[in-house]
Amino acid sequence: MIGGSMVSDEKNTIENVIILGTGPAGLSAGLYAARADLAPLIFTGTQIGGQAALTDRIENYPGFPDGVGGNELADLFQKNAEKFGARLEYDTVTKVDLSSRPFKIKTYSNEFNAQTLIITTGASPNKLGIPGEEEFLGKGVSYCATCDGWFFKDKAVVVVGGGDSALEEGIFLTRYATTVKIIHRRDELRGSKILQERAFNNPKIEFIWNSVAKEIKGNEGVQSIMLENVKTGESSEIQADGFFVFIGHTPNTQIFQSQLDFDAKGYIQVNRNYHTSVPGVFAAGEVCDPVYRQVITSAGMGAAAAIEATRLLPNY
Ligand code: NAP
């Protein structure tokens, strides 16, 4: 059957479009593919809404002049896609075979076939790789202020990084923490001017410049951080109950290794139609975007990828 939601043969159902990921790119691709009557199947992975859902407040997505909660926006994206027939599958994809069409997609519990695939698996926070980081994960070490900030009410926290994430999350943490010390390896921030101004004007925030964290010390939980000044080589120890790391991201591409082309930084290579090196496989959002990384750009890429996938399918 062609022209309805999917194609079937005796043995297998072949989905028109399978989408991996439910961040802004995945749910926007889902909305567009659903409105093209393709009944896309979307695998959620572990985090519905992607990183956007972990953001406390989004102030730069058009249409929300007063800002919108990250979780709330993700929820609206999901409702919008489902309203037109997108189907969410609460499962994680463990393996894909892109060597021939239909593509094979394996999850923990099942196997699926797809005519076209849209990869929107996003990116994960980078780790520092210093002693104590693994040991105190969930016991003071965190990569998400929105998720864990509440645990640091009336406590002292340290934030590492000098980009928008470190500033935004550092400002957010001042709701709970008594002090937020932002450790940056240079003496100039990478983050946007508006966030820099907000951070500089926040009485709870202090910057420690030209410094890197060398070790996280503690007992049951984090107690102190060993720092090194990269200019003078001087070491120091500061007391902290929480340690938040915001030093960029790595794209989630493990299951596609050796099946697609990647750029030098490991992001999936796409052409201007969001087509990857394998015909029928598209990518959108942070898994292929080391530059813009905004909710609106990811959503736009997802929509474009779905339009392109639709054009590839017969009878659409
Ligand atoms: P980012 O812009 O890449 O910044 C990472 C920061 O971590 C940089 O300051 C970098 O230092 C530092 N860093 C990297 N590796 C380090 C290491 N091993 N040790 C110590 N410091 C290290 O990442 P991001 O802040 O996550 O932002 C990513 C993108 O998302 C950006 O395009 C940003 O604009 C966007 N974003 C936007 C918003 C918003 O619009 N509200 C919010 C969050 C993120 P150097 O500066 O020395 O390289």
Coordinates of C-alpha atoms and ligand atoms in Angstrom, one line a residue:
M1 CA 0.0 0.0 0.0
I2 CA 1.4 3.4 -1.0
G3 CA -0.4 6.7 -0.3
G4 CA -1.5 5.9 3.2
S5 CA 0.9 5.9 6.1
M6 CA 3.4 3.2 5.3
V7 CA 4.2 0.3 2.9
S8 CA 3.8 -3.4 3.9
D9 CA 5.0 -6.6 2.5
E10 CA 4.3 -10.1 3.8
K11 CA 7.1 -10.2 6.2
N12 CA 7.8 -6.6 7.3
T13 CA 6.3 -3.2 7.7
I14 CA 8.4 -0.6 6.0
E15 CA 8.0 2.8 7.6
N16 CA 8.1 5.8 5.3
V17 CA 10.1 7.9 7.7
I18 CA 11.9 6.9 10.9
I19 CA 13.2 9.8 13.0
L20 CA 15.8 9.3 15.7
G21 CA 15.5 11.8 18.4
T22 CA 12.9 14.1 20.0
G23 CA 14.8 17.5 20.3
P24 CA 13.5 20.5 18.4
A25 CA 15.0 19.0 15.1
G26 CA 13.3 15.6 15.6
L27 CA 9.9 16.9 16.6
S28 CA 9.9 19.5 13.9
A29 CA 10.8 16.8 11.3
G30 CA 8.0 14.7 12.8
L31 CA 5.5 17.6 12.4
Y32 CA 6.4 18.2 8.8
A33 CA 6.5 14.5 7.9
A34 CA 3.2 13.9 9.7
R35 CA 1.6 16.8 7.8
A36 CA 2.8 15.1 4.6
D37 CA 0.7 12.1 5.7
L38 CA 3.8 9.9 6.2
A39 CA 2.9 8.9 9.8
P40 CA 6.5 9.2 10.9
L41 CA 7.8 6.9 13.6
I42 CA 10.0 8.8 16.1
F43 CA 12.3 7.1 18.6
T44 CA 12.5 9.2 21.7
G45 CA 15.8 8.0 23.1
T46 CA 16.3 8.7 26.8
Q47 CA 15.3 12.4 26.8
I48 CA 12.2 13.7 25.2
G49 CA 12.8 17.3 24.1
G50 CA 16.5 16.9 23.9
Q51 CA 18.8 19.5 25.5
A52 CA 16.1 22.2 25.0
A53 CA 13.9 20.5 27.5
L54 CA 16.7 20.8 30.1
T55 CA 16.8 24.5 29.7
D56 CA 15.1 26.5 32.3
R57 CA 13.9 29.4 30.1
I58 CA 14.2 29.9 26.4
E59 CA 14.0 33.6 25.5
N60 CA 15.1 33.5 21.9
Y61 CA 12.5 31.3 20.3
P62 CA 10.2 33.6 18.3
G63 CA 6.6 33.9 19.4
F64 CA 7.4 33.9 23.1
P65 CA 8.3 37.5 24.0
D66 CA 8.2 36.6 27.7
G67 CA 10.2 33.4 27.2
V68 CA 9.0 29.9 27.6
G69 CA 10.1 27.0 29.8
G70 CA 12.3 24.5 27.9
N71 CA 10.1 21.6 29.0
E72 CA 7.0 23.4 28.1
L73 CA 8.2 24.2 24.6
A74 CA 9.3 20.6 24.1
D75 CA 5.8 19.5 25.2
L76 CA 4.2 21.8 22.7
F77 CA 6.5 20.5 19.9
Q78 CA 5.5 17.0 20.8
K79 CA 1.7 17.7 20.9
N80 CA 1.9 19.5 17.6
A81 CA 3.7 16.6 15.9
E82 CA 1.3 14.0 17.4
K83 CA -1.8 16.0 16.4
F84 CA -1.0 15.4 12.8
G85 CA -0.1 11.7 13.2
A86 CA 3.5 11.4 14.3
R87 CA 4.0 8.3 16.4
L88 CA 6.4 8.3 19.4
E89 CA 8.2 5.1 20.2
Y90 CA 9.6 5.2 23.7
D91 CA 12.7 3.2 22.9
T92 CA 16.4 3.7 22.2
V93 CA 18.0 2.7 18.9
T94 CA 21.0 0.5 19.4
K95 CA 22.1 -0.4 15.9
V96 CA 21.4 0.8 12.3
D97 CA 22.2 -0.8 9.0
L98 CA 22.3 1.8 6.3
S99 CA 24.0 -0.4 3.7
S100 CA 20.8 -0.9 1.7
R101 CA 17.2 0.3 1.6
P102 CA 15.0 -0.2 3.4
F103 CA 17.3 0.8 6.3
K104 CA 17.3 -1.5 9.3
I105 CA 16.8 0.1 12.7
K106 CA 17.3 -2.0 15.9
T107 CA 16.1 -1.0 19.3
Y108 CA 16.5 -2.8 22.7
S109 CA 13.2 -4.6 22.0
N110 CA 12.5 -4.7 18.3
E111 CA 13.6 -4.2 14.7
F112 CA 12.2 -1.7 12.2
N113 CA 12.6 -0.9 8.5
A114 CA 12.5 2.5 6.9
Q115 CA 12.5 4.0 3.4
T116 CA 14.0 7.2 4.8
L117 CA 15.8 8.0 8.0
I118 CA 16.2 11.4 9.7
I119 CA 18.9 11.5 12.3
T120 CA 18.4 14.1 15.0
T121 CA 20.3 12.5 17.9
G122 CA 21.8 15.7 19.1
A123 CA 25.0 16.2 21.2
S124 CA 26.1 15.3 24.7
P125 CA 27.9 17.5 27.2
N126 CA 31.7 17.2 27.2
K127 CA 33.5 16.0 30.3
L128 CA 36.7 17.4 31.7
G129 CA 38.2 14.0 32.5
I130 CA 39.8 15.1 35.8
P131 CA 40.0 13.0 39.0
G132 CA 36.8 13.0 41.0
E133 CA 34.5 13.8 38.0
E134 CA 33.2 10.2 37.5
E135 CA 33.4 9.4 41.3
F136 CA 31.2 12.4 42.3
L137 CA 28.8 12.3 39.4
G138 CA 25.3 12.7 40.9
K139 CA 27.0 13.5 44.3
G140 CA 27.8 17.1 43.4
V141 CA 29.1 16.8 39.9
S142 CA 26.5 17.7 37.2
Y143 CA 26.2 18.8 33.6
C144 CA 22.7 20.2 34.0
A145 CA 21.8 23.1 36.3
T146 CA 18.0 22.9 35.5
C147 CA 18.0 19.2 36.5
D148 CA 20.2 19.5 39.6
G149 CA 20.3 23.1 40.8
W150 CA 17.7 22.6 43.4
F151 CA 20.0 20.3 45.3
F152 CA 22.4 23.2 46.0
K153 CA 20.0 25.4 47.9
D154 CA 22.1 27.6 50.2
K155 CA 25.3 25.9 49.1
A156 CA 28.4 27.0 47.2
V157 CA 28.9 25.9 43.6
V158 CA 31.6 26.1 41.0
V159 CA 30.9 26.3 37.2
V160 CA 33.5 25.5 34.6
G161 CA 33.3 27.2 31.1
G162 CA 33.2 30.6 29.5
G163 CA 30.5 30.1 26.8
D164 CA 26.7 30.9 26.8
S165 CA 25.9 27.6 28.6
A166 CA 28.3 28.4 31.5
L167 CA 26.9 31.9 31.8
E168 CA 23.2 30.9 31.4
E169 CA 23.4 28.0 33.8
G170 CA 25.6 29.9 36.2
I171 CA 23.0 32.7 36.4
F172 CA 20.3 30.1 36.9
L173 CA 22.2 28.5 39.8
T174 CA 22.2 31.8 41.7
R175 CA 18.5 31.1 42.4
Y176 CA 19.6 28.4 44.8
A177 CA 23.3 28.7 45.6
T178 CA 24.9 31.2 48.0
T179 CA 27.8 31.7 45.6
V180 CA 28.6 30.7 42.0
K181 CA 32.2 30.8 41.1
I182 CA 32.8 30.6 37.3
I183 CA 36.2 29.1 36.4
H184 CA 37.4 30.0 32.9
R185 CA 40.6 29.1 31.3
R186 CA 41.1 32.5 29.7
D187 CA 40.5 36.1 30.8
E188 CA 37.8 36.7 28.1
L189 CA 34.4 35.1 27.9
R190 CA 33.1 33.4 24.7
G191 CA 29.5 33.8 25.7
S192 CA 27.1 36.5 24.3
K193 CA 27.3 40.1 25.6
I194 CA 23.8 40.1 27.0
L195 CA 24.6 37.0 29.2
Q196 CA 28.0 38.4 30.1
E197 CA 26.4 41.6 31.4
R198 CA 23.8 39.7 33.4
A199 CA 26.5 37.5 35.0
F200 CA 28.8 40.5 35.8
N201 CA 25.9 42.3 37.4
N202 CA 24.9 39.3 39.5
P203 CA 26.2 39.8 43.1
K204 CA 26.3 36.0 43.7
I205 CA 28.6 35.3 40.7
E206 CA 32.4 35.6 40.9
F207 CA 34.8 34.9 38.0
I208 CA 38.1 33.1 38.5
W209 CA 40.1 33.8 35.3
N210 CA 42.9 32.0 33.6
S211 CA 42.2 28.9 35.7
V212 CA 41.4 25.2 35.2
A213 CA 40.0 22.6 37.6
K214 CA 42.5 19.9 38.2
E215 CA 40.8 17.7 40.8
I216 CA 37.4 17.3 42.6
K217 CA 37.8 16.3 46.2
G218 CA 35.3 15.1 48.7
N219 CA 34.0 12.3 50.8
E220 CA 30.3 11.4 50.5
G221 CA 30.0 14.3 48.1
V222 CA 32.0 17.2 46.6
Q223 CA 33.8 19.3 49.1
S224 CA 36.5 21.2 47.3
I225 CA 38.1 21.8 43.9
M226 CA 41.8 22.0 43.2
L227 CA 42.5 24.8 40.7
E228 CA 45.6 25.8 38.7
N229 CA 46.3 29.2 37.3
V230 CA 47.4 28.6 33.7
K231 CA 49.4 31.8 33.6
T232 CA 51.3 31.5 36.9
G233 CA 51.1 27.7 37.5
E234 CA 49.9 28.5 41.0
S235 CA 47.6 25.9 42.7
S236 CA 44.7 26.7 45.0
E237 CA 41.8 24.9 46.6
I238 CA 38.3 26.3 46.8
Q239 CA 35.4 25.0 48.9
A240 CA 32.4 23.9 46.9
D241 CA 29.4 21.6 47.3
G242 CA 28.5 21.5 43.6
F243 CA 30.6 21.3 40.5
F244 CA 28.9 22.1 37.1
V245 CA 30.7 21.6 33.8
F246 CA 29.7 23.4 30.6
I247 CA 32.5 23.1 28.2
G248 CA 30.8 22.3 24.9
H249 CA 29.3 19.1 23.4
T250 CA 30.1 16.1 21.3
P251 CA 27.6 14.9 18.7
N252 CA 25.9 11.6 19.3
T253 CA 27.0 9.6 16.3
Q254 CA 28.3 6.3 17.7
I255 CA 25.8 4.0 16.0
F256 CA 26.5 5.6 12.6
Q257 CA 30.3 5.2 12.6
S258 CA 31.7 3.9 9.4
Q259 CA 28.3 4.2 7.7
L260 CA 28.2 7.9 7.1
D261 CA 30.7 10.8 6.3
F262 CA 31.7 13.0 9.2
D263 CA 33.4 16.4 9.4
A264 CA 36.8 16.9 11.2
K265 CA 35.0 17.5 14.5
G266 CA 32.9 14.4 14.2
Y267 CA 29.6 16.0 13.2
I268 CA 27.6 14.2 10.5
Q269 CA 28.3 15.8 7.1
V270 CA 25.2 17.0 5.3
N271 CA 24.7 18.9 2.0
R272 CA 22.4 22.0 1.9
N273 CA 19.4 19.7 1.7
Y274 CA 20.4 18.0 4.9
H275 CA 21.1 14.8 3.0
T276 CA 24.0 12.7 4.4
S277 CA 26.4 10.7 2.3
V278 CA 23.9 7.9 2.1
P279 CA 20.9 8.5 -0.2
G280 CA 17.7 8.5 1.9
V281 CA 19.4 9.3 5.2
F282 CA 19.1 12.9 6.4
A283 CA 20.4 14.6 9.5
A284 CA 19.3 17.8 11.3
G285 CA 20.0 19.7 14.5
E286 CA 23.1 19.5 16.7
V287 CA 24.3 16.1 15.4
C288 CA 25.3 17.9 12.2
D289 CA 25.6 21.5 13.4
P290 CA 28.6 22.7 15.3
V291 CA 27.9 26.3 14.6
Y292 CA 24.4 27.6 15.3
R293 CA 23.0 25.2 17.9
Q294 CA 19.8 27.1 18.6
V295 CA 16.3 25.8 19.1
I296 CA 15.1 27.7 16.1
T297 CA 17.9 26.6 13.8
S298 CA 17.5 22.9 14.8
A299 CA 13.8 23.1 14.3
G300 CA 14.3 24.7 10.9
M301 CA 16.8 22.0 9.9
G302 CA 14.3 19.3 11.0
A303 CA 11.5 20.8 8.9
A304 CA 13.8 21.0 5.8
A305 CA 15.0 17.4 6.3
A306 CA 11.4 16.2 6.5
I307 CA 10.5 18.1 3.3
E308 CA 13.5 16.6 1.5
A309 CA 12.7 13.1 2.8
T310 CA 9.1 13.5 1.5
R311 CA 10.4 14.4 -1.9
L312 CA 12.3 11.1 -2.1
L313 CA 9.3 8.9 -1.4
P314 CA 7.2 7.6 -4.3
N315 CA 3.6 9.1 -4.7
Y316 CA 4.3 12.0 -2.4
Ligands
NAP1 P1 31.0 26.8 23.7 O1 30.5 28.0 23.2 O2 31.8 25.9 22.9 O3 31.9 27.2 25.0 C1 32.6 26.2 25.7 C2 33.4 26.9 26.8 O4 34.1 25.9 27.5 C3 34.4 27.9 26.2 O5 34.5 29.1 26.9 C4 35.7 27.1 26.3 O6 36.8 27.9 26.5 C5 35.5 26.2 27.5 N1 36.2 24.9 27.4 C6 36.2 24.0 26.4 N2 36.9 22.9 26.8 C7 37.4 23.2 28.0 C8 38.3 22.5 28.8 N3 38.7 21.2 28.5 N4 38.6 23.0 30.0 C9 38.1 24.2 30.4 N5 37.3 25.0 29.6 C10 36.9 24.5 28.4 O7 29.8 25.8 24.3 P2 28.4 26.2 25.0 O8 28.6 27.3 26.0 O9 27.8 24.9 25.4 O10 27.6 26.8 23.8 C11 27.5 26.0 22.6 C12 26.6 26.7 21.6 O11 25.3 26.8 22.1 C13 27.1 28.2 21.3 O12 26.9 28.4 19.9 C14 26.2 29.0 22.1 O13 26.0 30.3 21.6 C15 24.9 28.2 22.1 N6 24.1 28.5 23.3 C16 23.2 29.5 23.3 C17 22.5 29.9 24.4 C18 21.5 31.0 24.3 O14 21.4 31.6 23.2 N7 20.9 31.5 25.3 C19 22.6 29.1 25.6 C20 23.5 28.1 25.6 C21 24.2 27.8 24.5 P3 37.4 28.9 25.4 O15 36.5 30.0 25.4 O16 38.8 29.2 25.9 O17 37.5 28.1 24.2

